[in-house]
């Protein structure tokens, strides 16, 4: 029998990322609640967790199915580094979360920018949303007021419970054939994310791990962003974490977008 998470147990982890803890039964979105708390001045290391989200959000305005059994959480971070490093946060968190999954025996790969896939199916999504200080200041000098780092981990549930049509999702239960202790999973997540964030200024080390753990580099890909679609070969990550694409029109660097791997022969290249 897996014990549900409660505030006391989480506080006993004594994680610097869980100094203030809110645990909800059902909540619209932990991301929105964390943002409210951030606006109200909550400190670095505030953790909002919900057993069920009724309005979970993914990237690009998508909804995120969040029934019982998953680990749905958002962290409020008050970064010590400037807004010029904000673009590094997604990859930094992805490396931390990927390492947790490998530690418990799930062989995941990172699909740029922020999906964790097991056997090609999504098992976890990461959503980093930043609020920077005075937009009139040059980005190198601008402070980050806060970052809301959301993690949606398909943990102790069956893929069919996620309400996704295309069966492109998996769960820890389905990969391991057993459930995991949510408190242990949370402990490992907080500890790894904290350790990776601690070395964000030395981004080369994180990028090295990212390259080792990813399944995007070397692939032919199609990236949709805004009204634009770009096809090419994913050749590297830039020193700041942008995806470097080699296209017919030359080299392009992308920080954002919806990516599709064209394994079965894209028309281009
Ligand atoms: C994605 O892959 O599109 C990102 C998904 C992020 C989902 C998590 S679940 C906890 C937090 N609350 C939300 O509403 N979204 C994030």
mmCIF file of C-alpha atoms and ligand atoms in Angstrom:
data_model
loop_
_atom_site.group_PDB
_atom_site.id
_atom_site.type_symbol
_atom_site.label_atom_id
_atom_site.label_comp_id
_atom_site.label_asym_id
_atom_site.label_seq_id
_atom_site.Cartn_x
_atom_site.Cartn_y
_atom_site.Cartn_z
ATOM 1 C CA UNK A 1 0.000 0.000 0.000
ATOM 2 C CA UNK A 2 1.522 3.335 -1.087
ATOM 3 C CA UNK A 3 1.100 6.157 1.469
ATOM 4 C CA UNK A 4 -0.173 9.459 0.014
ATOM 5 C CA UNK A 5 2.109 12.450 0.544
ATOM 6 C CA UNK A 6 1.447 14.752 3.471
ATOM 7 C CA UNK A 7 2.998 18.013 4.567
ATOM 8 C CA UNK A 8 4.696 16.681 7.693
ATOM 9 C CA UNK A 9 6.431 13.897 5.822
ATOM 10 C CA UNK A 10 7.622 16.312 3.138
ATOM 11 C CA UNK A 11 8.918 18.806 5.723
ATOM 12 C CA UNK A 12 10.847 15.969 7.367
ATOM 13 C CA UNK A 13 12.904 15.695 4.158
ATOM 14 C CA UNK A 14 14.459 19.043 5.138
ATOM 15 C CA UNK A 15 15.024 19.915 1.503
ATOM 16 C CA UNK A 16 16.084 23.489 0.697
ATOM 17 C CA UNK A 17 13.465 23.284 -2.063
ATOM 18 C CA UNK A 18 10.685 22.447 0.417
ATOM 19 C CA UNK A 19 11.019 25.164 3.082
ATOM 20 C CA UNK A 20 7.364 26.083 2.653
ATOM 21 C CA UNK A 21 5.059 23.229 1.693
ATOM 22 C CA UNK A 22 1.440 23.191 0.527
ATOM 23 C CA UNK A 23 -0.260 19.880 -0.193
ATOM 24 C CA UNK A 24 -3.677 19.963 -1.817
ATOM 25 C CA UNK A 25 -6.191 17.210 -2.454
ATOM 26 C CA UNK A 26 -7.602 18.693 -5.634
ATOM 27 C CA UNK A 27 -6.371 21.951 -7.136
ATOM 28 C CA UNK A 28 -6.749 23.671 -10.515
ATOM 29 C CA UNK A 29 -3.024 23.852 -11.209
ATOM 30 C CA UNK A 30 -0.043 23.812 -8.857
ATOM 31 C CA UNK A 31 1.608 26.164 -11.344
ATOM 32 C CA UNK A 32 -1.058 28.830 -10.804
ATOM 33 C CA UNK A 33 -1.070 28.400 -7.025
ATOM 34 C CA UNK A 34 2.729 28.674 -6.921
ATOM 35 C CA UNK A 35 2.535 31.867 -8.977
ATOM 36 C CA UNK A 36 0.007 33.360 -6.510
ATOM 37 C CA UNK A 37 2.354 32.515 -3.646
ATOM 38 C CA UNK A 38 5.317 33.991 -5.528
ATOM 39 C CA UNK A 39 3.410 37.250 -6.016
ATOM 40 C CA UNK A 40 2.599 37.253 -2.300
ATOM 41 C CA UNK A 41 6.336 37.033 -1.517
ATOM 42 C CA UNK A 42 6.804 33.364 -0.628
ATOM 43 C CA UNK A 43 10.506 32.446 -0.290
ATOM 44 C CA UNK A 44 12.776 30.342 -2.484
ATOM 45 C CA UNK A 45 11.993 26.701 -1.863
ATOM 46 C CA UNK A 46 8.211 26.832 -1.748
ATOM 47 C CA UNK A 47 6.663 23.570 -2.901
ATOM 48 C CA UNK A 48 3.054 23.199 -4.029
ATOM 49 C CA UNK A 49 1.782 19.699 -4.584
ATOM 50 C CA UNK A 50 -1.634 18.364 -5.542
ATOM 51 C CA UNK A 51 -3.011 14.849 -5.508
ATOM 52 C CA UNK A 52 -5.245 15.763 -8.452
ATOM 53 C CA UNK A 53 -5.142 18.786 -10.749
ATOM 54 C CA UNK A 54 -8.401 19.771 -12.400
ATOM 55 C CA UNK A 55 -6.766 22.303 -14.740
ATOM 56 C CA UNK A 56 -3.200 21.044 -15.142
ATOM 57 C CA UNK A 57 -1.262 22.937 -17.814
ATOM 58 C CA UNK A 58 1.428 21.801 -20.192
ATOM 59 C CA UNK A 59 3.637 23.786 -22.547
ATOM 60 C CA UNK A 60 2.138 25.840 -25.343
ATOM 61 C CA UNK A 61 -1.215 26.147 -23.582
ATOM 62 C CA UNK A 62 -1.987 22.417 -23.646
ATOM 63 C CA UNK A 63 -3.900 20.735 -20.868
ATOM 64 C CA UNK A 64 -2.083 18.213 -18.688
ATOM 65 C CA UNK A 65 -4.074 15.234 -17.412
ATOM 66 C CA UNK A 66 -3.368 14.953 -13.691
ATOM 67 C CA UNK A 67 -5.350 12.177 -12.005
ATOM 68 C CA UNK A 68 -4.535 10.526 -8.668
ATOM 69 C CA UNK A 69 -1.270 8.577 -8.599
ATOM 70 C CA UNK A 70 0.930 11.102 -10.408
ATOM 71 C CA UNK A 71 3.388 13.496 -8.839
ATOM 72 C CA UNK A 72 2.136 16.955 -9.776
ATOM 73 C CA UNK A 73 4.208 19.736 -8.257
ATOM 74 C CA UNK A 74 5.471 23.269 -8.719
ATOM 75 C CA UNK A 75 8.427 24.908 -7.021
ATOM 76 C CA UNK A 76 8.901 28.604 -6.436
ATOM 77 C CA UNK A 77 12.554 29.471 -6.977
ATOM 78 C CA UNK A 78 14.112 32.865 -6.258
ATOM 79 C CA UNK A 79 17.229 32.524 -8.373
ATOM 80 C CA UNK A 80 20.537 34.005 -7.286
ATOM 81 C CA UNK A 81 21.525 34.190 -10.957
ATOM 82 C CA UNK A 82 20.321 36.768 -13.501
ATOM 83 C CA UNK A 83 17.638 36.644 -16.186
ATOM 84 C CA UNK A 84 20.331 35.971 -18.795
ATOM 85 C CA UNK A 85 20.559 32.400 -17.412
ATOM 86 C CA UNK A 86 16.782 31.774 -17.378
ATOM 87 C CA UNK A 87 16.902 29.777 -20.612
ATOM 88 C CA UNK A 88 19.150 27.207 -18.899
ATOM 89 C CA UNK A 89 16.580 26.204 -16.289
ATOM 90 C CA UNK A 90 14.542 23.740 -18.365
ATOM 91 C CA UNK A 91 17.558 21.675 -19.410
ATOM 92 C CA UNK A 92 19.021 21.853 -15.925
ATOM 93 C CA UNK A 93 15.825 20.489 -14.394
ATOM 94 C CA UNK A 94 15.458 17.889 -17.158
ATOM 95 C CA UNK A 95 18.920 16.502 -16.355
ATOM 96 C CA UNK A 96 18.082 16.323 -12.629
ATOM 97 C CA UNK A 97 14.768 14.555 -13.221
ATOM 98 C CA UNK A 98 16.251 12.161 -15.798
ATOM 99 C CA UNK A 99 18.896 11.082 -13.288
ATOM 100 C CA UNK A 100 16.169 10.320 -10.711
ATOM 101 C CA UNK A 101 14.373 8.064 -13.168
ATOM 102 C CA UNK A 102 17.584 6.209 -14.068
ATOM 103 C CA UNK A 103 18.300 5.783 -10.324
ATOM 104 C CA UNK A 104 14.986 3.976 -9.850
ATOM 105 C CA UNK A 105 15.481 1.846 -12.954
ATOM 106 C CA UNK A 106 13.514 3.713 -15.643
ATOM 107 C CA UNK A 107 15.686 4.246 -18.719
ATOM 108 C CA UNK A 108 14.617 7.685 -19.893
ATOM 109 C CA UNK A 109 15.919 9.996 -22.568
ATOM 110 C CA UNK A 110 15.370 13.734 -22.858
ATOM 111 C CA UNK A 111 13.542 14.963 -25.939
ATOM 112 C CA UNK A 112 14.326 18.629 -26.472
ATOM 113 C CA UNK A 113 13.351 20.856 -24.840
ATOM 114 C CA UNK A 114 11.723 19.279 -21.804
ATOM 115 C CA UNK A 115 10.101 15.891 -22.337
ATOM 116 C CA UNK A 116 11.315 12.757 -20.634
ATOM 117 C CA UNK A 117 10.599 9.656 -22.659
ATOM 118 C CA UNK A 118 10.797 5.985 -21.706
ATOM 119 C CA UNK A 119 10.683 3.659 -24.704
ATOM 120 C CA UNK A 120 9.736 6.690 -26.827
ATOM 121 C CA UNK A 121 6.705 7.503 -24.660
ATOM 122 C CA UNK A 122 6.325 10.524 -22.431
ATOM 123 C CA UNK A 123 6.690 9.825 -18.728
ATOM 124 C CA UNK A 124 7.350 13.330 -17.386
ATOM 125 C CA UNK A 125 6.974 16.957 -18.483
ATOM 126 C CA UNK A 126 8.704 20.037 -17.134
ATOM 127 C CA UNK A 127 7.416 23.599 -17.315
ATOM 128 C CA UNK A 128 9.687 26.488 -16.288
ATOM 129 C CA UNK A 129 8.066 29.928 -16.232
ATOM 130 C CA UNK A 130 10.120 32.959 -15.230
ATOM 131 C CA UNK A 131 9.262 36.453 -14.166
ATOM 132 C CA UNK A 132 12.115 38.875 -14.681
ATOM 133 C CA UNK A 133 12.635 42.325 -13.181
ATOM 134 C CA UNK A 134 12.705 45.640 -15.003
ATOM 135 C CA UNK A 135 12.354 44.920 -18.737
ATOM 136 C CA UNK A 136 14.105 48.208 -19.511
ATOM 137 C CA UNK A 137 17.352 46.903 -18.085
ATOM 138 C CA UNK A 138 19.725 44.960 -20.356
ATOM 139 C CA UNK A 139 19.144 41.216 -19.942
ATOM 140 C CA UNK A 140 22.654 40.692 -18.453
ATOM 141 C CA UNK A 141 21.723 43.016 -15.583
ATOM 142 C CA UNK A 142 18.104 42.007 -15.129
ATOM 143 C CA UNK A 143 17.153 40.016 -12.023
ATOM 144 C CA UNK A 144 14.844 37.025 -12.023
ATOM 145 C CA UNK A 145 12.038 37.777 -9.541
ATOM 146 C CA UNK A 146 11.009 34.159 -9.478
ATOM 147 C CA UNK A 147 10.820 30.989 -11.513
ATOM 148 C CA UNK A 148 7.938 28.551 -11.233
ATOM 149 C CA UNK A 149 9.286 25.120 -12.021
ATOM 150 C CA UNK A 150 6.511 22.609 -12.650
ATOM 151 C CA UNK A 151 7.106 18.870 -12.828
ATOM 152 C CA UNK A 152 4.441 16.428 -13.941
ATOM 153 C CA UNK A 153 5.549 12.852 -13.316
ATOM 154 C CA UNK A 154 3.352 9.967 -14.453
ATOM 155 C CA UNK A 155 4.090 7.779 -11.457
ATOM 156 C CA UNK A 156 1.733 5.299 -9.772
ATOM 157 C CA UNK A 157 -1.021 5.059 -12.347
ATOM 158 C CA UNK A 158 -1.780 3.310 -15.601
ATOM 159 C CA UNK A 159 -1.274 5.105 -18.935
ATOM 160 C CA UNK A 160 -4.980 4.668 -19.727
ATOM 161 C CA UNK A 161 -5.859 6.854 -16.715
ATOM 162 C CA UNK A 162 -4.113 9.866 -18.252
ATOM 163 C CA UNK A 163 -6.888 10.512 -20.742
ATOM 164 C CA UNK A 164 -4.501 10.857 -23.678
ATOM 165 C CA UNK A 165 -5.838 9.596 -26.993
ATOM 166 C CA UNK A 166 -2.684 8.619 -28.837
ATOM 167 C CA UNK A 167 -1.122 6.228 -26.305
ATOM 168 C CA UNK A 168 2.133 8.125 -26.523
ATOM 169 C CA UNK A 169 2.426 8.159 -22.745
ATOM 170 C CA UNK A 170 3.793 5.823 -20.137
ATOM 171 C CA UNK A 171 4.087 5.742 -16.362
ATOM 172 C CA UNK A 172 6.578 4.554 -13.759
ATOM 173 C CA UNK A 173 4.136 1.795 -12.774
ATOM 174 C CA UNK A 174 3.941 0.604 -16.338
ATOM 175 C CA UNK A 175 7.728 0.727 -16.881
ATOM 176 C CA UNK A 176 8.737 -0.961 -13.607
ATOM 177 C CA UNK A 177 5.725 -3.204 -13.111
ATOM 178 C CA UNK A 178 5.332 -1.815 -9.588
ATOM 179 C CA UNK A 179 4.559 1.397 -7.746
ATOM 180 C CA UNK A 180 7.191 3.596 -6.156
ATOM 181 C CA UNK A 181 7.130 5.289 -2.761
ATOM 182 C CA UNK A 182 6.002 8.875 -3.570
ATOM 183 C CA UNK A 183 7.985 10.333 -0.655
ATOM 184 C CA UNK A 184 11.172 8.627 -1.856
ATOM 185 C CA UNK A 185 10.490 9.808 -5.408
ATOM 186 C CA UNK A 186 9.936 13.358 -4.174
ATOM 187 C CA UNK A 187 13.060 13.255 -2.000
ATOM 188 C CA UNK A 188 15.167 12.192 -4.975
ATOM 189 C CA UNK A 189 13.566 14.800 -7.254
ATOM 190 C CA UNK A 190 14.133 17.685 -4.857
ATOM 191 C CA UNK A 191 17.657 16.602 -4.098
ATOM 192 C CA UNK A 192 18.644 16.176 -7.772
ATOM 193 C CA UNK A 193 16.994 19.388 -8.960
ATOM 194 C CA UNK A 194 18.698 21.293 -6.152
ATOM 195 C CA UNK A 195 22.094 19.756 -7.007
ATOM 196 C CA UNK A 196 21.725 20.576 -10.717
ATOM 197 C CA UNK A 197 20.567 24.146 -10.023
ATOM 198 C CA UNK A 198 23.642 24.606 -7.835
ATOM 199 C CA UNK A 199 25.853 24.149 -10.877
ATOM 200 C CA UNK A 200 23.767 26.149 -13.382
ATOM 201 C CA UNK A 201 26.494 28.770 -13.721
ATOM 202 C CA UNK A 202 28.863 26.026 -14.888
ATOM 203 C CA UNK A 203 26.490 25.120 -17.691
ATOM 204 C CA UNK A 204 29.047 23.119 -19.669
ATOM 205 C CA UNK A 205 28.836 20.281 -17.146
ATOM 206 C CA UNK A 206 25.028 20.224 -17.355
ATOM 207 C CA UNK A 207 25.126 20.289 -21.156
ATOM 208 C CA UNK A 208 27.520 17.348 -21.135
ATOM 209 C CA UNK A 209 25.015 15.336 -19.099
ATOM 210 C CA UNK A 210 22.167 16.559 -21.308
ATOM 211 C CA UNK A 211 23.989 15.378 -24.449
ATOM 212 C CA UNK A 212 24.547 11.963 -22.853
ATOM 213 C CA UNK A 213 20.885 11.664 -21.842
ATOM 214 C CA UNK A 214 19.081 13.045 -24.920
ATOM 215 C CA UNK A 215 17.403 11.413 -27.888
ATOM 216 C CA UNK A 216 17.095 14.514 -30.125
ATOM 217 C CA UNK A 217 20.632 15.207 -31.315
ATOM 218 C CA UNK A 218 21.416 13.486 -34.584
ATOM 219 C CA UNK A 219 17.722 13.230 -35.493
ATOM 220 C CA UNK A 220 15.968 14.808 -38.405
ATOM 221 C CA UNK A 221 13.332 17.010 -36.846
ATOM 222 C CA UNK A 222 10.447 19.318 -37.624
ATOM 223 C CA UNK A 223 9.983 22.208 -35.178
ATOM 224 C CA UNK A 224 6.810 24.256 -35.027
ATOM 225 C CA UNK A 225 7.002 27.660 -33.396
ATOM 226 C CA UNK A 226 4.538 30.504 -33.730
ATOM 227 C CA UNK A 227 3.451 30.478 -37.420
ATOM 228 C CA UNK A 228 6.661 28.916 -38.573
ATOM 229 C CA UNK A 229 7.778 25.317 -39.248
ATOM 230 C CA UNK A 230 11.460 24.508 -39.607
ATOM 231 C CA UNK A 231 12.950 21.183 -40.661
ATOM 232 C CA UNK A 232 16.519 20.109 -40.336
ATOM 233 C CA UNK A 233 18.955 17.916 -38.457
ATOM 234 C CA UNK A 234 19.447 18.550 -34.737
ATOM 235 C CA UNK A 235 23.209 18.864 -34.462
ATOM 236 C CA UNK A 236 23.911 20.251 -31.007
ATOM 237 C CA UNK A 237 22.880 22.472 -28.133
ATOM 238 C CA UNK A 238 24.395 25.955 -28.066
ATOM 239 C CA UNK A 239 26.367 27.029 -24.968
ATOM 240 C CA UNK A 240 23.080 28.550 -23.664
ATOM 241 C CA UNK A 241 20.931 25.488 -24.396
ATOM 242 C CA UNK A 242 19.359 26.482 -27.722
ATOM 243 C CA UNK A 243 18.806 23.632 -30.160
ATOM 244 C CA UNK A 244 21.132 24.022 -33.130
ATOM 245 C CA UNK A 245 19.533 22.862 -36.365
ATOM 246 C CA UNK A 246 21.282 22.381 -39.650
ATOM 247 C CA UNK A 247 18.754 23.274 -42.360
ATOM 248 C CA UNK A 248 18.907 23.823 -46.100
ATOM 249 C CA UNK A 249 18.933 27.537 -45.412
ATOM 250 C CA UNK A 250 21.821 27.299 -42.923
ATOM 251 C CA UNK A 251 22.194 26.928 -39.182
ATOM 252 C CA UNK A 252 19.297 27.971 -36.947
ATOM 253 C CA UNK A 253 19.204 28.189 -33.124
ATOM 254 C CA UNK A 254 15.904 27.647 -31.328
ATOM 255 C CA UNK A 255 15.021 28.177 -27.678
ATOM 256 C CA UNK A 256 11.358 27.231 -27.935
ATOM 257 C CA UNK A 257 9.107 25.130 -30.125
ATOM 258 C CA UNK A 258 7.205 21.921 -30.584
ATOM 259 C CA UNK A 259 9.471 19.253 -31.971
ATOM 260 C CA UNK A 260 8.733 16.130 -33.957
ATOM 261 C CA UNK A 261 11.410 13.538 -34.686
ATOM 262 C CA UNK A 262 11.217 12.466 -38.356
ATOM 263 C CA UNK A 263 12.618 8.975 -37.853
ATOM 264 C CA UNK A 264 10.665 7.447 -40.668
ATOM 265 C CA UNK A 265 11.980 9.750 -43.336
ATOM 266 C CA UNK A 266 11.120 13.429 -43.385
ATOM 267 C CA UNK A 267 10.836 14.986 -46.791
ATOM 268 C CA UNK A 268 13.738 17.348 -46.265
ATOM 269 C CA UNK A 269 17.528 16.681 -46.157
HETATM 270 C C1 LIG B 1 4.764 19.733 -20.699
HETATM 271 O O1 LIG B 1 5.413 18.728 -20.989
HETATM 272 O O2 LIG B 1 4.005 20.257 -21.515
HETATM 273 C C2 LIG B 1 4.905 20.307 -19.311
HETATM 274 C C3 LIG B 1 3.944 19.660 -18.356
HETATM 275 C C4 LIG B 1 4.038 20.218 -16.949
HETATM 276 C C5 LIG B 1 2.958 19.663 -16.053
HETATM 277 C C6 LIG B 1 3.143 20.062 -14.625
HETATM 278 S S1 LIG B 1 2.129 19.142 -13.511
HETATM 279 C C7 LIG B 1 2.546 20.222 -12.215
HETATM 280 C C8 LIG B 1 2.542 21.613 -12.785
HETATM 281 N N1 LIG B 1 1.199 22.159 -12.776
HETATM 282 C C9 LIG B 1 0.724 22.359 -13.993
HETATM 283 O O3 LIG B 1 -0.415 22.824 -14.257
HETATM 284 N N2 LIG B 1 1.641 22.008 -14.911
HETATM 285 C C10 LIG B 1 2.854 21.524 -14.287
#
